[in-house]
Short mmCIF file of C-alpha atoms and ligand atoms in Angstrom, two decimals:
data_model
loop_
_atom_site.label_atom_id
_atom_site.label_comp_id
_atom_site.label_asym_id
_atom_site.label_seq_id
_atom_site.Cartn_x
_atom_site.Cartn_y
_atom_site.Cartn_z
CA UNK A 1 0.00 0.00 0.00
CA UNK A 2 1.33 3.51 -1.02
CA UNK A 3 0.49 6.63 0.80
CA UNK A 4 0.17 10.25 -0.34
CA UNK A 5 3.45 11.77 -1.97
CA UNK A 6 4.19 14.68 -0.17
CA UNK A 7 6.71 17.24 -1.85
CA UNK A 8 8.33 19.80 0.52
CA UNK A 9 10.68 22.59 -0.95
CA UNK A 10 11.10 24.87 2.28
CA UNK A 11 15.11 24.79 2.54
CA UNK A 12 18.14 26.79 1.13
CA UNK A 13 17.96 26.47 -2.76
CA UNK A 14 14.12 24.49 -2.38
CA UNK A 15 12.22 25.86 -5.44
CA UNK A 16 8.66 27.39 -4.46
CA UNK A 17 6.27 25.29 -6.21
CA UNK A 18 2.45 24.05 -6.71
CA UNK A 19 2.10 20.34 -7.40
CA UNK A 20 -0.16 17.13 -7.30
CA UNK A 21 -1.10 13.83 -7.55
CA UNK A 22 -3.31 12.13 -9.65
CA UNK A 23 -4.58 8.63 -8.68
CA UNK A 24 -2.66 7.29 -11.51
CA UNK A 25 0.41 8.14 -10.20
CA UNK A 26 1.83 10.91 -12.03
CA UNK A 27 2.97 13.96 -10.02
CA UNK A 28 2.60 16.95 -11.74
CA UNK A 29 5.04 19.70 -10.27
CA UNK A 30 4.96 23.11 -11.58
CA UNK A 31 8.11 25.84 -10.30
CA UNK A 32 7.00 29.20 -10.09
CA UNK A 33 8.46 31.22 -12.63
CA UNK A 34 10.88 34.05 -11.76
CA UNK A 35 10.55 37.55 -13.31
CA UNK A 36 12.59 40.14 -14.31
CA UNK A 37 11.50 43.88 -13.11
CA UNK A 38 11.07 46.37 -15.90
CA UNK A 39 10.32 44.17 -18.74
CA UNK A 40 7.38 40.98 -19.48
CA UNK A 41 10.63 38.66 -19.02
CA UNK A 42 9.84 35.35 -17.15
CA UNK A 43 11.77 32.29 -16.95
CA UNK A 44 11.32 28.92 -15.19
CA UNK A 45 14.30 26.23 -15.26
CA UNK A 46 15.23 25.90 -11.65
CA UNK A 47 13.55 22.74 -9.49
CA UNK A 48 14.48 21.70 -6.81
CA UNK A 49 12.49 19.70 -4.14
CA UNK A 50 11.88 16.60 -1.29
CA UNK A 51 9.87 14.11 -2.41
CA UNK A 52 8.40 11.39 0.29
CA UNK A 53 6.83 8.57 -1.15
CA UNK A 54 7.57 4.58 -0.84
CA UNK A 55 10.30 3.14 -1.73
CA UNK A 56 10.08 0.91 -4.60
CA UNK A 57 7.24 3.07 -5.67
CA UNK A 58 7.02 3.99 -9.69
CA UNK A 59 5.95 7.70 -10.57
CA UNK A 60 5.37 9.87 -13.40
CA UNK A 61 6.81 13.42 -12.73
CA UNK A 62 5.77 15.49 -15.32
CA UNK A 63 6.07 20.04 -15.60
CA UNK A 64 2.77 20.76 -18.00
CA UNK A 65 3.92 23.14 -21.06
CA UNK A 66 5.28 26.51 -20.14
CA UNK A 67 6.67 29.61 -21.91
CA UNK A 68 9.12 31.57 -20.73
CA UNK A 69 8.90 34.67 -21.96
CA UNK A 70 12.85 36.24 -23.27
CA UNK A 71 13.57 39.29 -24.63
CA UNK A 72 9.58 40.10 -24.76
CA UNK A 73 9.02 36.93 -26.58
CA UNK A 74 6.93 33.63 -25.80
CA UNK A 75 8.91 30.50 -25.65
CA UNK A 76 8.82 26.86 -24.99
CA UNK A 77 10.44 26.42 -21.69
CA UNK A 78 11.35 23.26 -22.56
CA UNK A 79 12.38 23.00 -26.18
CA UNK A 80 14.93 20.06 -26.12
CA UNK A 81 14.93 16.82 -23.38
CA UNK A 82 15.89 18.23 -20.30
CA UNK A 83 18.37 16.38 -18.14
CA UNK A 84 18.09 16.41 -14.47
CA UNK A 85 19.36 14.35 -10.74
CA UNK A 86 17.83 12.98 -8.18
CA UNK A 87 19.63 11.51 -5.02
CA UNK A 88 18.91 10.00 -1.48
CA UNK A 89 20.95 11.22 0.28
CA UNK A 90 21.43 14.67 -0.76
CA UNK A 91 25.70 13.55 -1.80
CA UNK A 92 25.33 10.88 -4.19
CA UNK A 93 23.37 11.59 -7.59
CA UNK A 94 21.76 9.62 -10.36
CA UNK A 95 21.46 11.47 -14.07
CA UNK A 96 17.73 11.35 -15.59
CA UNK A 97 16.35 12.67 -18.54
CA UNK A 98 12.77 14.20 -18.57
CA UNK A 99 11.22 13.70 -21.99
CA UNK A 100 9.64 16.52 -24.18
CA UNK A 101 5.72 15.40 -25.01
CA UNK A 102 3.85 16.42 -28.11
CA UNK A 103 1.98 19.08 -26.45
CA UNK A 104 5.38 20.42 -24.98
CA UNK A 105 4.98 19.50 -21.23
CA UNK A 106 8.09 17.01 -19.89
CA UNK A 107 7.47 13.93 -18.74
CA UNK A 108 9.57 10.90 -17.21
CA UNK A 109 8.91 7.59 -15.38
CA UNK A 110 11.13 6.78 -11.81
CA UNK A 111 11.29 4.32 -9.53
CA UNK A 112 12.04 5.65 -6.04
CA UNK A 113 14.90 4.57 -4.51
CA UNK A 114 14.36 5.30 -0.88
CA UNK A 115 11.14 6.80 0.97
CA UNK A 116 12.78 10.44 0.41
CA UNK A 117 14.40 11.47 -2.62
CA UNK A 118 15.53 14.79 -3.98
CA UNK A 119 15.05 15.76 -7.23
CA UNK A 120 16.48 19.09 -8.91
CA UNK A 121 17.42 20.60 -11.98
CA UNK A 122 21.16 20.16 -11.85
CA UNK A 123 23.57 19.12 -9.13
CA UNK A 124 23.42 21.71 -6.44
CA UNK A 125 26.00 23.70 -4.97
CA UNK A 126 24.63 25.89 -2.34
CA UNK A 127 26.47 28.50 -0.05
CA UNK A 128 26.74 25.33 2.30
CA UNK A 129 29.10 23.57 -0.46
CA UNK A 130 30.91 27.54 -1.03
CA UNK A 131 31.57 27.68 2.39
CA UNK A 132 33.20 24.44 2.52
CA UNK A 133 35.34 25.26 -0.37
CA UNK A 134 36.34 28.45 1.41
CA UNK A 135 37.11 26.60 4.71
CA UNK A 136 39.25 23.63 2.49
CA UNK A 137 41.12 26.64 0.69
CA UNK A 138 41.55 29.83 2.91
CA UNK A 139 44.74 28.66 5.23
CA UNK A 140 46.91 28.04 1.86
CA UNK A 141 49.07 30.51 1.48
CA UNK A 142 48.08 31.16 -2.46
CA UNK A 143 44.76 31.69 -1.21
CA UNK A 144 43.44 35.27 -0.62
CA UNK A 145 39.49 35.67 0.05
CA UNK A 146 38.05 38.93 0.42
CA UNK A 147 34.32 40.07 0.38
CA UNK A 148 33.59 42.70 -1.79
CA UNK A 149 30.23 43.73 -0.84
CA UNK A 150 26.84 42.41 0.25
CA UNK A 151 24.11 41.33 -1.79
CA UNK A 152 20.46 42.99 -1.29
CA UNK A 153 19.86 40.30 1.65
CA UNK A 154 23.39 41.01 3.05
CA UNK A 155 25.14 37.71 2.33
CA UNK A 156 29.36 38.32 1.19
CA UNK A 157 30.05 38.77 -1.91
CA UNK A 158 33.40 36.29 -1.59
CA UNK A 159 36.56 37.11 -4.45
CA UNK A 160 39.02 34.44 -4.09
CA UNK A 161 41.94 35.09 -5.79
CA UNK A 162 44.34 32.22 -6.17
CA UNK A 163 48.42 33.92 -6.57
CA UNK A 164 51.93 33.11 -6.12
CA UNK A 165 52.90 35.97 -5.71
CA UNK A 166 52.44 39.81 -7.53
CA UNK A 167 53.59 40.84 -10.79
CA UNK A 168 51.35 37.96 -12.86
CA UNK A 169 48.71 38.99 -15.07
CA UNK A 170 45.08 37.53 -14.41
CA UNK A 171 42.20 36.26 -15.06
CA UNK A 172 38.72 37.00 -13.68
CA UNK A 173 35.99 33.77 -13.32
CA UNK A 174 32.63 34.67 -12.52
CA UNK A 175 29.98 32.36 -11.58
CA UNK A 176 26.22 31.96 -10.63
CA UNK A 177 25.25 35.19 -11.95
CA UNK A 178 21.52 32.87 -12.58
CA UNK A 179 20.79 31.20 -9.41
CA UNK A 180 19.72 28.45 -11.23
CA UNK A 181 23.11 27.16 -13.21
CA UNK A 182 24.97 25.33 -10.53
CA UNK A 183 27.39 23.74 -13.27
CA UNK A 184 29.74 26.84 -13.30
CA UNK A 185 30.24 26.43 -9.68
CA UNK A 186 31.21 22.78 -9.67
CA UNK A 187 33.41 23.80 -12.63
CA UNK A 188 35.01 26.79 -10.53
CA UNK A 189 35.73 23.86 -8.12
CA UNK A 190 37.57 22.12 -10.28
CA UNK A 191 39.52 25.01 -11.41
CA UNK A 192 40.60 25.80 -8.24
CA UNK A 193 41.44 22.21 -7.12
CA UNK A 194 44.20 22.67 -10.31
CA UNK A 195 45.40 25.91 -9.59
CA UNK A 196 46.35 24.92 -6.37
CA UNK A 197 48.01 21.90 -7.02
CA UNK A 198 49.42 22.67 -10.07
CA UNK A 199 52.20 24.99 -9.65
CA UNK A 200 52.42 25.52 -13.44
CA UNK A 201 49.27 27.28 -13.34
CA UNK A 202 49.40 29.86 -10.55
CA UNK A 203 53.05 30.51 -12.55
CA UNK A 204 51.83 31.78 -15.57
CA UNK A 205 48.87 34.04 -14.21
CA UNK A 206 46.62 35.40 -11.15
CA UNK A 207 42.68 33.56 -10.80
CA UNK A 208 40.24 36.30 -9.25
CA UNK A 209 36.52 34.18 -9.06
CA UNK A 210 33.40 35.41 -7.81
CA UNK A 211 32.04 32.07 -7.06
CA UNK A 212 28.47 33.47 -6.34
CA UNK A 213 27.50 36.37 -8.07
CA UNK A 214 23.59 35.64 -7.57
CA UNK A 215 23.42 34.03 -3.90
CA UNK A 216 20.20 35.46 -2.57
CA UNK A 217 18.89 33.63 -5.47
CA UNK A 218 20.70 30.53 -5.08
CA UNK A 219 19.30 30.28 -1.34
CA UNK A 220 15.52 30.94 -2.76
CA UNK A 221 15.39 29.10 -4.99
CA UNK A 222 15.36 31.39 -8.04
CA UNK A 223 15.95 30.36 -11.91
CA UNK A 224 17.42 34.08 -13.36
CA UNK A 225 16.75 37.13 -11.23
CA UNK A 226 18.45 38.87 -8.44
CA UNK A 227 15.56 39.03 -5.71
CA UNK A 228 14.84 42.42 -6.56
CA UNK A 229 14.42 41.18 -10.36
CA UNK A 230 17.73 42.31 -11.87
CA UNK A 231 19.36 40.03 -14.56
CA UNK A 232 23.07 40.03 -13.55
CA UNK A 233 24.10 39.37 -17.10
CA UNK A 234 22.92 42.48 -17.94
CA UNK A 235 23.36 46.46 -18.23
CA UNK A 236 27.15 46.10 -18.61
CA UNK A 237 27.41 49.21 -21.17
CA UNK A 238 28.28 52.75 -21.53
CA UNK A 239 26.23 54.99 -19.87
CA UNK A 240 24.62 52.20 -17.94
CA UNK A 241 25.13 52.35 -14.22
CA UNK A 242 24.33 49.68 -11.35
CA UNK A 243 22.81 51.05 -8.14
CA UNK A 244 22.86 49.80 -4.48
CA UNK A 245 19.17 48.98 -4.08
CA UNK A 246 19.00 47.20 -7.89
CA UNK A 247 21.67 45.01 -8.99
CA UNK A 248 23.41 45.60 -6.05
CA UNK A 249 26.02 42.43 -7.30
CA UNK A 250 27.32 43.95 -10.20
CA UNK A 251 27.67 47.72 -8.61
CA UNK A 252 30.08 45.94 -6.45
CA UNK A 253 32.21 44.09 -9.55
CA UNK A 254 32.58 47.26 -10.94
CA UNK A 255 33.74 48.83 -8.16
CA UNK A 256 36.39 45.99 -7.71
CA UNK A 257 36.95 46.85 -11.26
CA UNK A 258 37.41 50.08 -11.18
CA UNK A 259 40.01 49.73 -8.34
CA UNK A 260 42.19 47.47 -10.40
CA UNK A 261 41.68 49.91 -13.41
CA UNK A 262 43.27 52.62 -11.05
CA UNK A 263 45.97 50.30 -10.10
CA UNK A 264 46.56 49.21 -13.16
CA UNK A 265 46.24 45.27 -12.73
CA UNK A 266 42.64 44.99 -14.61
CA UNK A 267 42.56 41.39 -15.40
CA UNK A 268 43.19 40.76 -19.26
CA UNK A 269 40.57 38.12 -19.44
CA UNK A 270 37.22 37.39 -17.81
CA UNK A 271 34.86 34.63 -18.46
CA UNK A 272 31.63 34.58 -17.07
CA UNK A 273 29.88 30.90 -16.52
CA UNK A 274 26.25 29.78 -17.45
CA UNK A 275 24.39 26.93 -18.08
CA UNK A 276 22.10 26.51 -20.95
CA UNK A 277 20.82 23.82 -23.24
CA UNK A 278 23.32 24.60 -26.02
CA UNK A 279 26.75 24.34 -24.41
CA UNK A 280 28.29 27.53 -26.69
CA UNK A 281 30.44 29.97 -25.69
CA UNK A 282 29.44 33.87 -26.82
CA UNK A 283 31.74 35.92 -28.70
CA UNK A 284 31.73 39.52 -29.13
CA UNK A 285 31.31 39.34 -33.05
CA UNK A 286 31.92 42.91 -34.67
CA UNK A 287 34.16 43.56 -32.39
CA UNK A 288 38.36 43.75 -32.86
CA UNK A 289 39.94 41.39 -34.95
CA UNK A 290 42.85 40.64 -32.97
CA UNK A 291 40.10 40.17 -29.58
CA UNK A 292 38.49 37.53 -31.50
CA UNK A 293 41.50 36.47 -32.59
CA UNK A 294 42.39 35.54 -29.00
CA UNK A 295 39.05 34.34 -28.32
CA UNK A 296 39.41 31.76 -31.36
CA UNK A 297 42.78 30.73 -29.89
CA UNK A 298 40.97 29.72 -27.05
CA UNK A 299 38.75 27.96 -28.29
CA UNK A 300 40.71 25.84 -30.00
CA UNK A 301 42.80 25.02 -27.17
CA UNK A 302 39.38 24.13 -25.05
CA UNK A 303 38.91 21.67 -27.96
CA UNK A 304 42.09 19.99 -27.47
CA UNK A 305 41.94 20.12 -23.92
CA UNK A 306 38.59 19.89 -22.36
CA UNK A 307 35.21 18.49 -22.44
CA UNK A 308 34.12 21.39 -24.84
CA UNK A 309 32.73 19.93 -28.14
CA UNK A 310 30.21 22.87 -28.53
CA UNK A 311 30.18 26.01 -30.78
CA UNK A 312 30.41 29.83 -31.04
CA UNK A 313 27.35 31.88 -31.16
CA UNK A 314 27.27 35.86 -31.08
CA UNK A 315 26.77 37.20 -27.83
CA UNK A 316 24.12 39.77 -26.46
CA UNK A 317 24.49 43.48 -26.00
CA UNK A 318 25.28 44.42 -22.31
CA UNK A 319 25.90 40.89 -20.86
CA UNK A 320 29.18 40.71 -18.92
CA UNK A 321 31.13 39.39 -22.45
CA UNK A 322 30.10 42.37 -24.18
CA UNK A 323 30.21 45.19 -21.26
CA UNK A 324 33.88 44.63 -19.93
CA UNK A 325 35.56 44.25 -23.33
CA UNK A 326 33.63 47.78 -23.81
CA UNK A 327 34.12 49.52 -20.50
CA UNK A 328 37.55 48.13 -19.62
CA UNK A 329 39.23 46.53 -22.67
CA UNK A 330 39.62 42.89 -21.06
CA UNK A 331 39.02 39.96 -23.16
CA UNK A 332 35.69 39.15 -22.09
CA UNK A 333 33.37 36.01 -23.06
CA UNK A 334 30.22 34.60 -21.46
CA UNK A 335 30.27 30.50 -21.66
CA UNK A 336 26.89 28.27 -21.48
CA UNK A 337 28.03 24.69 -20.09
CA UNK A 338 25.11 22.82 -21.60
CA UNK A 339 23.03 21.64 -19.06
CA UNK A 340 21.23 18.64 -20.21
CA UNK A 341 23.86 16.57 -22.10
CA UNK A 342 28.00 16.50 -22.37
CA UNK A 343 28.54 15.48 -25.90
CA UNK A 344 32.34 14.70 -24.81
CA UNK A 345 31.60 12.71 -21.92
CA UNK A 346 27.95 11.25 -23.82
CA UNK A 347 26.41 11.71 -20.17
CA UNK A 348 24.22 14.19 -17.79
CA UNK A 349 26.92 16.18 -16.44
CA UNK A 350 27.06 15.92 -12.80
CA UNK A 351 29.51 17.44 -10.24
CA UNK A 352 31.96 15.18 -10.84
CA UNK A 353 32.11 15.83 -14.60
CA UNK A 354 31.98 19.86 -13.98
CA UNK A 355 34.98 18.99 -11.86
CA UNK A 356 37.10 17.31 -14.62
CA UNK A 357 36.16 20.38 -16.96
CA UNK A 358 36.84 23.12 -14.37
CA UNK A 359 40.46 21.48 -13.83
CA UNK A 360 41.01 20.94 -17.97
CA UNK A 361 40.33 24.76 -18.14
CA UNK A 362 42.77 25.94 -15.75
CA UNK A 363 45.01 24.02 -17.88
CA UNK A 364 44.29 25.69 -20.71
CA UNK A 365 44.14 28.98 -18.66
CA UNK A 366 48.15 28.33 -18.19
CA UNK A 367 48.52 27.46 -21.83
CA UNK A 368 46.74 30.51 -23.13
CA UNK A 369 48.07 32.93 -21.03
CA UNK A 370 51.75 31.42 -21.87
CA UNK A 371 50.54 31.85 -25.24
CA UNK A 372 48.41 35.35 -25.48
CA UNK A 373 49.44 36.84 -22.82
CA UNK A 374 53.20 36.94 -22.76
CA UNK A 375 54.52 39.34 -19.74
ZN1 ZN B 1 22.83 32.23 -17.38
#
């Protein structure tokens, strides 16, 4: 005999959510979307949630259709198969794939492994898993961590810069800027695992991440907005300024960048990390020959030395690849780890595969910046 599911979401990264039952045992979940202030922009792609049922028990989950609504336009949420994890024990994760209907809800069939499983979107990494990165890292003497602010809900905003010493130039790693994409973080992982026990790397150039650019969001639950609606990819341009009660995040990188520019150590590349369901990284076409030159060079050394299998598409006005190529001159790209499937790997990327990727990149972090950079 099987009793009621019961779905609770009430805990640090839990996604708010209505849901049901139907007595033929397919639990229809729907996330709330998340909106952007000062626009019709909605998006839903963040889930995250406790389900108690019976072990041994088979289920439906299914998310009816839903458009998310992108630069003023409708569109499928869910437009390709959508790869997800669920775990019992909150450590150890199992890949699924949910599968896109006719009518353009997802759908897929599990059997539950214990009486309480978790189920989300992609791996996550909370601020519980940051702060046990910082404690694992902050007593090595390459390590420097410094908070650079406060988000709206006054939680750090942590830089952790990874050096051997001063006179190296750098790079700058942002991640989380959308609460939902988890894989940059578990990729930033990785990259710092390599740094710091590589000496190679931390040779040839300085790391600055911002591990969490979004974090209120992360601990809500969010899929895209800062909680006061702000996109952090966006309104890096010209004549575009961040205030303290808006997008408080970004006022604070470009403060921190604004201080370097005075002390003339701006970083001369920055990536920022996403996760999408293409896997592409975004170049600043139109702009400089010999900046996409670079950026091409790096990309083909990703090819030869990571996971990436993806491709190029243009990137968007006033993201963070387009704003600090035109406010400060750094080689700037956004990258979209893809989410659903790792061509390279032919699996659901979990944490351990981010892992493997972060650490090939700071690989080819030392390579480029041997090769592009030359002091
Ligand atoms: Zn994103």
């Amino acid at each position: 005999m099987t009793k009621p599911v019961y779905i609770n979401w009430a805990f640090e990264n839990g996604s708010p959510m209505d849901w049901e039952e139907s007595p033929e045992g397919t639990v229809v979940f729907q996330p709330l979307f998340d909106y952007e202030r000062g626009s019709r922009n909605r998006q839903l792609t963040h889930w995250h949630f406790k389900l108690s049922g019976t072990k041994g028990q088979t289920l439906r989950l299914r998310i009816p259709p839903k458009d998310n609504i992108y630069g003023g336009r409708n569109g499928n949420a869910f437009p390709v198969p959508v790869g997800a994890q669920m775990s019992g024990d909150g450590v150890n994760w199992t890949p699924m794939i949910f599968q896109t209907m006719p009518d353009k809800s997802i759908e897929t069939a599990v059997t539950l492994l214990s009486d309480e499983v978790l189920f989300a979107r992609i791996e996550p990494y909370t601020t519980r898993h940051l702060a046990e990165l910082i404690e694992r890292i902050k007593d090595n003497p390459l390590v420097k961590i410094e908070a650079i602010g406060e988000t709206i809900e006054r939680r750090p905003l942590e830089i952790i810069t990874l050096s051997a010493g001063p006179g190296r130039k750098s790079a700058l790693i942002r991640g989380r800027a959308h609460p939902w994409e988890a894989g940059g973080n578990w990729f930033i992982d990785g990259i710092i695992k390599q740094a710091l026990s590589d000496p190679a790397i931390l040779a040839e150039l300085d790391i600055h991440i911002l591990p969490m650019a979004c974090k209120d969001g992360v601990v809500r639950g969010l899929t895209r907005f800062n909680v006061n609606g702000y996109d952090l990819n966006r309104g890096f341009a010209r004549g575009l300024t961040f205030s303290k009660s808006g997008a408080v995040e970004n006022f604070h990188l470009v403060q921190w960048l604004d201080d370097r520019k005075a002390e003339g150590t701006l970083p001369c590349f920055a990536i920022d990390l996403h996760d999408d369901d293409n896997g592409n990284l975004h170049f600043n076409e139109g702009s400089d020959a010999a900046h996409l030159e670079r950026m091409h060079t790096l990309e083909k050394m990703m090819r030869e030395g990571t996971y990436f299998r993806e491709g190029i598409e243009k990137g968007r006005a006033s993201t963070f690849g387009h704003g600090l190529l035109e406010l400060y001159g750094i080689d700037s790209i956004v990258y979209e780890l893809n989410s659903n499937w790792l061509n390279a790997t032919r699996c659901v990327p979990d944490s351990e595969v981010w892992r493997k990727f972060g650490s090939q990149f700071a690989e080819v972090l030392r390579k480029f910046f041997a090769e592009v950079y030359k002091q």
